[in-house]
Amino acid sequence: MDNKIKYAIIAVVVIIIAIIAASSMLGNSSDNDPTHIVLTVPGHTGEPETGFNPLTGWGNGHLNFNPLVQSTLFGSDENGSFVNDLATDYSISDDRLKWTVHIRDDVKFTNNETLKASDVAFTFNEAKVSDGELDLTNLKEAKAIDDKTVEFTLEKPQSTFIYDLRYVGIVPEKDYNNETYGANPIGSGPYKLKQWDKGQQAIFEYNENYYGKEPYFKQITMVFPEEDNVLQLVKSGEIDVAEVPISAYNETVDGYNLVEFQSPRAQGFSLPYLPDTGLKTADAGSPIGNNVTSDPAIRKALNIGINREEIVKSVYKGFGKAEYTGVDSLPFANEQAKVTDNQPDEAKKILE
């Protein structure tokens, strides 16, 4: 008798037009150990191309993301508030250019080496010049003062630097190689990489050296399927948790329950504000401007002409709610910034 509980989850994602529901299904894989979980990793997170290397993008830019293998200076609690992880406290100089962080002295990497402030300094200095997603151009230098103290010097004051300290997973200076680390990561987080079948799955197992609270799940298997194959994996019983594409929102699978979570994250599309002057992007050679969308009237007409509620109903099958500013559900939302949409006649007047 399988002792795992099956679930189906709808993870609600906010977009500018609507809050979408991304269906996820939690179910039972062939592994009946309740402390083992198998899940699909959706396209918006996806399999990291360079492996599980925080200096090249693993975990960067996701406030509540846990890089699993690595520890970060700060973490996030269930409410999204910052909490200490490796850090025990921090201070900022009067001129706001120096951030001093004190770290724990009881942390070991999975190679059994003690994590020191020099590893933290190395990580941030390396991340600054690595081809990663995080912009650390304002970091002038990170320097270890002693084994438990690291000092960050900024080019100019930056109140949001705490986010940078939150995102970057710490790597060991002694054993770091930018070319090989992603496939064989050494870290001090709650898990270590057991196996990576590139393009298919990655298996993480509990790190016995971990200094924090022992997690319930002792093994996490991330599966990286094509979107069209997710529902079939669920039906086969090979997956415990799967985010299902929009096309499957109204599907039912025996033994699975549908659970809905709401996310405050806004997703949407933006239109070029600049006219096409011939400038192109350096990488793909795409035009930087657009002579149609650079006209404010076009953007204003679109904003009030579309029917967000109808999009929620027809495209997202009712799993969501309209979003008007991108931050409607956040504490700093401004009701006065919302527009009244579904006004095609008013939109036409703007375009006259």
CSV table of C-alpha atoms in Angstrom, one decimal:
chain,number,residue,atom,x,y,z
A,1,MET,CA,0.0,0.0,0.0
A,2,ASP,CA,1.4,3.3,-1.1
A,3,ASN,CA,1.9,5.6,1.9
A,4,LYS,CA,2.3,8.8,0.0
A,5,ILE,CA,-0.5,11.3,-0.4
A,6,LYS,CA,-1.4,12.4,-3.9
A,7,TYR,CA,-2.2,16.0,-4.6
A,8,ALA,CA,-2.7,18.2,-7.6
A,9,ILE,CA,-1.7,21.8,-7.1
A,10,ILE,CA,-2.7,24.9,-9.0
A,11,ALA,CA,0.0,27.5,-8.3
A,12,VAL,CA,-1.5,30.9,-9.1
A,13,VAL,CA,0.8,33.2,-10.8
A,14,VAL,CA,0.1,36.9,-11.2
A,15,ILE,CA,0.5,38.5,-14.7
A,16,ILE,CA,-0.2,42.0,-15.9
A,17,ILE,CA,-3.3,40.8,-17.8
A,18,ALA,CA,-4.4,38.2,-15.2
A,19,ILE,CA,-3.3,36.0,-12.4
A,20,ILE,CA,-2.7,32.7,-14.1
A,21,ALA,CA,-3.0,29.4,-12.4
A,22,ALA,CA,-0.2,27.0,-13.2
A,23,SER,CA,-1.5,23.5,-12.3
A,24,SER,CA,0.8,21.4,-10.3
A,25,MET,CA,0.1,17.8,-9.4
A,26,LEU,CA,1.6,16.1,-6.4
A,27,GLY,CA,1.3,12.3,-6.5
A,28,ASN,CA,3.1,9.1,-5.8
A,29,SER,CA,6.2,7.9,-7.6
A,30,SER,CA,7.5,4.3,-7.6
A,31,ASP,CA,9.6,5.2,-4.6
A,32,ASN,CA,7.3,4.7,-1.6
A,33,ASP,CA,9.6,6.3,1.0
A,34,PRO,CA,7.5,9.3,2.3
A,35,THR,CA,10.7,11.3,2.9
A,36,HIS,CA,11.5,11.1,-0.8
A,37,ILE,CA,9.8,13.4,-3.3
A,38,VAL,CA,9.8,13.5,-7.1
A,39,LEU,CA,8.7,16.8,-8.8
A,40,THR,CA,8.8,18.4,-12.1
A,41,VAL,CA,10.6,21.7,-12.5
A,42,PRO,CA,8.6,24.1,-14.6
A,43,GLY,CA,9.9,26.1,-17.6
A,44,HIS,CA,10.1,29.4,-15.7
A,45,THR,CA,12.7,27.9,-13.4
A,46,GLY,CA,13.9,25.0,-15.5
A,47,GLU,CA,17.1,23.0,-15.6
A,48,PRO,CA,20.1,25.3,-15.2
A,49,GLU,CA,22.2,25.1,-18.3
A,50,THR,CA,25.5,25.5,-16.5
A,51,GLY,CA,24.5,23.2,-13.6
A,52,PHE,CA,23.9,24.1,-10.0
A,53,ASN,CA,26.4,27.0,-9.8
A,54,PRO,CA,25.1,30.1,-8.0
A,55,LEU,CA,27.7,32.2,-9.7
A,56,THR,CA,26.3,31.6,-13.1
A,57,GLY,CA,22.6,31.9,-12.2
A,58,TRP,CA,21.4,29.0,-10.0
A,59,GLY,CA,19.0,30.6,-7.6
A,60,ASN,CA,19.7,34.2,-8.6
A,61,GLY,CA,16.8,36.6,-8.6
A,62,HIS,CA,14.2,34.4,-6.8
A,63,LEU,CA,13.5,35.9,-3.4
A,64,ASN,CA,12.1,32.7,-1.8
A,65,PHE,CA,14.4,30.3,-3.8
A,66,ASN,CA,16.5,27.9,-1.8
A,67,PRO,CA,19.6,26.8,-3.8
A,68,LEU,CA,19.5,23.5,-1.9
A,69,VAL,CA,23.2,22.7,-2.2
A,70,GLN,CA,24.5,26.1,-1.1
A,71,SER,CA,23.9,28.3,1.9
A,72,THR,CA,23.2,32.0,1.6
A,73,LEU,CA,24.0,34.8,4.0
A,74,PHE,CA,20.3,35.5,4.5
A,75,GLY,CA,17.2,33.5,3.8
A,76,SER,CA,13.5,34.2,3.6
A,77,ASP,CA,10.8,33.0,6.0
A,78,GLU,CA,7.3,31.8,5.0
A,79,ASN,CA,6.2,35.5,4.8
A,80,GLY,CA,9.1,36.5,2.5
A,81,SER,CA,10.9,38.4,5.3
A,82,PHE,CA,14.7,38.3,5.5
A,83,VAL,CA,16.1,36.0,8.2
A,84,ASN,CA,19.7,35.0,9.0
A,85,ASP,CA,21.2,32.0,7.4
A,86,LEU,CA,25.0,32.0,7.4
A,87,ALA,CA,24.9,35.6,8.8
A,88,THR,CA,24.5,36.2,12.5
A,89,ASP,CA,24.2,40.0,12.2
A,90,TYR,CA,25.3,42.9,9.9
A,91,SER,CA,25.9,46.6,10.1
A,92,ILE,CA,26.1,49.5,7.6
A,93,SER,CA,28.6,52.4,7.8
A,94,ASP,CA,27.4,55.9,8.1
A,95,ASP,CA,28.2,56.7,4.5
A,96,ARG,CA,26.3,53.6,3.5
A,97,LEU,CA,29.3,52.3,1.4
A,98,LYS,CA,30.4,49.5,3.7
A,99,TRP,CA,28.3,46.5,4.8
A,100,THR,CA,29.9,44.3,7.5
A,101,VAL,CA,28.5,40.8,7.9
A,102,HIS,CA,29.4,38.4,10.7
A,103,ILE,CA,28.9,34.7,9.9
A,104,ARG,CA,28.5,31.4,11.8
A,105,ASP,CA,31.6,29.5,12.8
A,106,ASP,CA,30.0,26.0,12.8
A,107,VAL,CA,29.4,25.5,9.1
A,108,LYS,CA,31.1,22.9,7.0
A,109,PHE,CA,31.0,22.3,3.2
A,110,THR,CA,30.2,18.9,1.9
A,111,ASN,CA,34.0,18.3,1.5
A,112,ASN,CA,34.2,18.7,5.3
A,113,GLU,CA,36.1,22.0,5.0
A,114,THR,CA,35.0,24.8,7.3
A,115,LEU,CA,33.2,27.7,5.7
A,116,LYS,CA,35.0,30.9,6.4
A,117,ALA,CA,34.6,34.6,5.6
A,118,SER,CA,37.2,34.2,2.9
A,119,ASP,CA,34.9,31.8,1.1
A,120,VAL,CA,32.1,34.5,1.3
A,121,ALA,CA,34.4,37.2,0.0
A,122,PHE,CA,35.7,34.9,-2.8
A,123,THR,CA,32.1,34.0,-3.8
A,124,PHE,CA,31.0,37.6,-4.2
A,125,ASN,CA,34.2,38.8,-6.0
A,126,GLU,CA,33.9,35.9,-8.4
A,127,ALA,CA,30.2,36.5,-8.9
A,128,LYS,CA,30.9,40.0,-9.8
A,129,VAL,CA,32.9,39.0,-12.9
A,130,SER,CA,31.1,35.7,-13.7
A,131,ASP,CA,28.6,35.5,-16.5
A,132,GLY,CA,25.6,35.3,-14.1
A,133,GLU,CA,22.2,36.8,-13.8
A,134,LEU,CA,22.9,39.0,-10.8
A,135,ASP,CA,24.1,42.5,-11.4
A,136,LEU,CA,26.9,43.2,-8.9
A,137,THR,CA,28.5,46.1,-10.7
A,138,ASN,CA,28.0,48.3,-7.7
A,139,LEU,CA,30.1,46.0,-5.5
A,140,LYS,CA,33.6,47.4,-5.4
A,141,GLU,CA,35.1,44.7,-3.3
A,142,ALA,CA,34.4,42.0,-0.8
A,143,LYS,CA,37.1,41.4,1.8
A,144,ALA,CA,37.5,38.9,4.7
A,145,ILE,CA,38.4,40.8,7.9
A,146,ASP,CA,38.8,37.6,9.9
A,147,ASP,CA,37.3,34.1,9.6
A,148,LYS,CA,33.9,35.3,10.8
A,149,THR,CA,33.7,38.8,9.3
A,150,VAL,CA,33.4,39.9,5.7
A,151,GLU,CA,33.2,43.5,4.6
A,152,PHE,CA,31.5,44.6,1.4
A,153,THR,CA,32.5,48.0,-0.1
A,154,LEU,CA,30.1,49.5,-2.6
A,155,GLU,CA,30.8,52.1,-5.3
A,156,LYS,CA,27.8,54.1,-4.2
A,157,PRO,CA,25.1,53.6,-1.5
A,158,GLN,CA,22.6,50.9,-2.3
A,159,SER,CA,19.7,50.2,0.1
A,160,THR,CA,18.7,47.0,-1.9
A,161,PHE,CA,22.2,45.4,-1.5
A,162,ILE,CA,20.6,43.1,1.1
A,163,TYR,CA,18.9,41.4,-1.8
A,164,ASP,CA,22.2,40.6,-3.4
A,165,LEU,CA,23.4,39.1,0.0
A,166,ARG,CA,20.2,37.0,0.0
A,167,TYR,CA,20.5,35.6,-3.5
A,168,VAL,CA,24.1,34.3,-3.8
A,169,GLY,CA,24.9,30.8,-2.7
A,170,ILE,CA,28.4,30.5,-1.1
A,171,VAL,CA,31.0,28.3,-2.8
A,172,PRO,CA,34.4,27.1,-1.4
A,173,GLU,CA,37.3,29.2,-2.6
A,174,LYS,CA,39.7,26.2,-2.4
A,175,ASP,CA,37.7,23.9,-4.6
A,176,TYR,CA,35.9,26.2,-7.0
A,177,ASN,CA,36.3,25.7,-10.7
A,178,ASN,CA,33.9,27.7,-12.9
A,179,GLU,CA,34.0,25.1,-15.7
A,180,THR,CA,33.2,22.0,-13.5
A,181,TYR,CA,31.5,23.3,-10.4
A,182,GLY,CA,28.0,23.3,-11.8
A,183,ALA,CA,28.0,19.5,-12.4
A,184,ASN,CA,29.8,18.7,-9.1
A,185,PRO,CA,28.8,21.4,-6.6
A,186,ILE,CA,30.3,21.6,-3.1
A,187,GLY,CA,28.2,23.6,-0.7
A,188,SER,CA,26.9,23.9,2.9
A,189,GLY,CA,23.2,23.8,2.2
A,190,PRO,CA,20.6,21.2,3.4
A,191,TYR,CA,21.2,19.0,0.4
A,192,LYS,CA,24.0,17.7,-1.8
A,193,LEU,CA,23.8,16.7,-5.5
A,194,LYS,CA,23.7,12.9,-5.7
A,195,GLN,CA,23.1,12.5,-9.4
A,196,TRP,CA,22.5,14.7,-12.5
A,197,ASP,CA,21.2,13.2,-15.7
A,198,LYS,CA,21.4,16.3,-17.8
A,199,GLY,CA,18.2,17.0,-19.7
A,200,GLN,CA,16.3,14.5,-17.6
A,201,GLN,CA,16.6,14.8,-13.8
A,202,ALA,CA,18.7,15.8,-10.8
A,203,ILE,CA,18.6,14.0,-7.5
A,204,PHE,CA,19.5,15.7,-4.2
A,205,GLU,CA,20.0,14.0,-0.9
A,206,TYR,CA,20.2,15.3,2.6
A,207,ASN,CA,23.5,16.8,3.7
A,208,GLU,CA,24.5,15.2,7.0
A,209,ASN,CA,26.8,18.2,7.7
A,210,TYR,CA,24.0,20.7,7.5
A,211,TYR,CA,23.9,23.1,10.5
A,212,GLY,CA,20.3,24.1,10.2
A,213,LYS,CA,17.0,22.4,10.9
A,214,GLU,CA,16.8,19.0,9.4
A,215,PRO,CA,14.4,19.0,6.5
A,216,TYR,CA,11.5,16.5,6.3
A,217,PHE,CA,12.4,15.4,2.8
A,218,LYS,CA,15.7,13.4,2.7
A,219,GLN,CA,15.7,13.1,-1.1
A,220,ILE,CA,14.4,15.5,-3.8
A,221,THR,CA,14.3,14.4,-7.4
A,222,MET,CA,13.8,17.2,-9.9
A,223,VAL,CA,12.5,16.0,-13.3
A,224,PHE,CA,12.9,18.3,-16.3
A,225,PRO,CA,10.2,17.2,-18.8
A,226,GLU,CA,8.9,19.0,-21.9
A,227,GLU,CA,5.7,20.8,-21.0
A,228,ASP,CA,3.6,18.5,-23.3
A,229,ASN,CA,4.8,15.4,-21.4
A,230,VAL,CA,4.0,16.6,-17.8
A,231,LEU,CA,0.4,15.3,-17.6
A,232,GLN,CA,1.4,11.9,-19.0
A,233,LEU,CA,4.0,11.6,-16.2
A,234,VAL,CA,1.4,12.4,-13.7
A,235,LYS,CA,-1.0,9.8,-15.1
A,236,SER,CA,1.8,7.2,-15.0
A,237,GLY,CA,2.3,7.8,-11.3
A,238,GLU,CA,6.0,8.6,-11.7
A,239,ILE,CA,5.7,12.1,-10.2
A,240,ASP,CA,4.8,13.4,-6.8
A,241,VAL,CA,4.6,17.1,-7.7
A,242,ALA,CA,4.0,18.5,-11.2
A,243,GLU,CA,3.2,21.9,-12.5
A,244,VAL,CA,0.7,21.2,-15.3
A,245,PRO,CA,0.3,23.4,-18.4
A,246,ILE,CA,-2.8,25.6,-19.0
A,247,SER,CA,-4.2,23.0,-21.4
A,248,ALA,CA,-4.6,20.5,-18.6
A,249,TYR,CA,-6.2,22.8,-15.9
A,250,ASN,CA,-9.5,21.0,-16.1
A,251,GLU,CA,-8.0,17.5,-16.3
A,252,THR,CA,-8.7,15.1,-13.4
A,253,VAL,CA,-6.4,12.2,-12.4
A,254,ASP,CA,-7.4,9.5,-10.1
A,255,GLY,CA,-6.0,9.8,-6.6
A,256,TYR,CA,-4.9,13.4,-7.1
A,257,ASN,CA,-6.3,16.4,-5.3
A,258,LEU,CA,-6.2,19.9,-6.8
A,259,VAL,CA,-4.7,22.6,-4.5
A,260,GLU,CA,-4.5,26.3,-5.3
A,261,PHE,CA,-1.7,28.6,-4.2
A,262,GLN,CA,-1.6,32.3,-4.9
A,263,SER,CA,1.6,34.1,-5.9
A,264,PRO,CA,2.1,37.9,-5.6
A,265,ARG,CA,4.5,37.8,-8.6
A,266,ALA,CA,3.3,39.8,-11.6
A,267,GLN,CA,4.1,38.5,-15.1
A,268,GLY,CA,3.2,40.1,-18.4
A,269,PHE,CA,4.7,41.7,-21.4
A,270,SER,CA,6.2,45.1,-22.1
A,271,LEU,CA,6.2,47.1,-25.3
A,272,PRO,CA,9.1,49.2,-26.6
A,273,TYR,CA,8.9,52.8,-25.6
A,274,LEU,CA,11.6,54.0,-28.0
A,275,PRO,CA,11.1,54.5,-31.8
A,276,ASP,CA,13.2,52.4,-34.2
A,277,THR,CA,16.3,54.4,-34.8
A,278,GLY,CA,18.3,51.5,-36.3
A,279,LEU,CA,19.9,50.5,-33.1
A,280,LYS,CA,20.0,46.7,-32.5
A,281,THR,CA,20.8,44.4,-29.6
A,282,ALA,CA,24.4,43.2,-29.4
A,283,ASP,CA,23.6,39.5,-29.0
A,284,ALA,CA,20.7,38.8,-31.3
A,285,GLY,CA,20.7,41.9,-33.5
A,286,SER,CA,17.1,42.6,-32.8
A,287,PRO,CA,15.7,46.1,-33.2
A,288,ILE,CA,15.7,48.1,-29.9
A,289,GLY,CA,12.8,50.4,-30.8
A,290,ASN,CA,9.4,50.1,-32.5
A,291,ASN,CA,7.7,52.9,-34.4
A,292,VAL,CA,4.2,51.6,-33.4
A,293,THR,CA,4.5,50.9,-29.7
A,294,SER,CA,6.6,53.9,-29.1
A,295,ASP,CA,3.4,56.0,-29.6
A,296,PRO,CA,1.9,56.4,-26.1
A,297,ALA,CA,-1.6,56.4,-27.6
A,298,ILE,CA,-1.1,52.8,-28.7
A,299,ARG,CA,-0.1,51.6,-25.3
A,300,LYS,CA,-2.9,53.6,-23.5
A,301,ALA,CA,-5.5,52.2,-25.9
A,302,LEU,CA,-4.4,48.6,-25.3
A,303,ASN,CA,-4.4,49.1,-21.6
A,304,ILE,CA,-8.0,50.2,-21.4
A,305,GLY,CA,-9.3,48.3,-24.4
A,306,ILE,CA,-8.5,44.7,-23.4
A,307,ASN,CA,-10.8,42.7,-21.1
A,308,ARG,CA,-8.7,41.1,-18.4
A,309,GLU,CA,-11.6,39.2,-16.8
A,310,GLU,CA,-12.4,37.6,-20.1
A,311,ILE,CA,-8.8,36.6,-20.6
A,312,VAL,CA,-8.8,34.9,-17.2
A,313,LYS,CA,-12.0,33.0,-18.1
A,314,SER,CA,-11.1,32.0,-21.6
A,315,VAL,CA,-7.4,31.5,-21.6
A,316,TYR,CA,-6.8,30.5,-18.0
A,317,LYS,CA,-10.1,28.7,-17.5
A,318,GLY,CA,-11.0,30.8,-14.6
A,319,PHE,CA,-8.0,30.0,-12.5
A,320,GLY,CA,-6.9,33.5,-11.6
A,321,LYS,CA,-8.0,37.1,-11.2
A,322,ALA,CA,-7.4,40.2,-13.2
A,323,GLU,CA,-4.2,42.2,-12.5
A,324,TYR,CA,-4.1,45.9,-13.3
A,325,THR,CA,-0.8,47.3,-12.0
A,326,GLY,CA,1.5,44.3,-11.5
A,327,VAL,CA,1.6,44.8,-7.8
A,328,ASP,CA,-2.2,44.7,-6.9
A,329,SER,CA,-1.7,42.1,-4.1
A,330,LEU,CA,1.4,43.6,-2.6
A,331,PRO,CA,1.4,45.9,0.5
A,332,PHE,CA,2.5,49.0,-1.5
A,333,ALA,CA,-0.2,48.6,-4.2
A,334,ASN,CA,-1.8,51.8,-5.2
A,335,GLU,CA,-5.6,51.6,-5.9
A,336,GLN,CA,-5.4,54.9,-7.8
A,337,ALA,CA,-3.0,53.4,-10.3
A,338,LYS,CA,-5.6,50.9,-11.5
A,339,VAL,CA,-7.4,51.5,-14.9
A,340,THR,CA,-10.9,50.6,-15.9
A,341,ASP,CA,-10.5,48.2,-18.8
A,342,ASN,CA,-12.9,46.6,-21.4
A,343,GLN,CA,-13.6,50.0,-22.9
A,344,PRO,CA,-13.1,49.5,-26.6
A,345,ASP,CA,-15.0,52.6,-27.6
A,346,GLU,CA,-12.8,54.8,-25.3
A,347,ALA,CA,-9.7,53.0,-26.7
A,348,LYS,CA,-10.8,53.9,-30.3
A,349,LYS,CA,-11.2,57.6,-29.3
A,350,ILE,CA,-7.6,57.6,-28.0
A,351,LEU,CA,-6.4,56.3,-31.4
A,352,GLU,CA,-8.4,58.9,-33.4
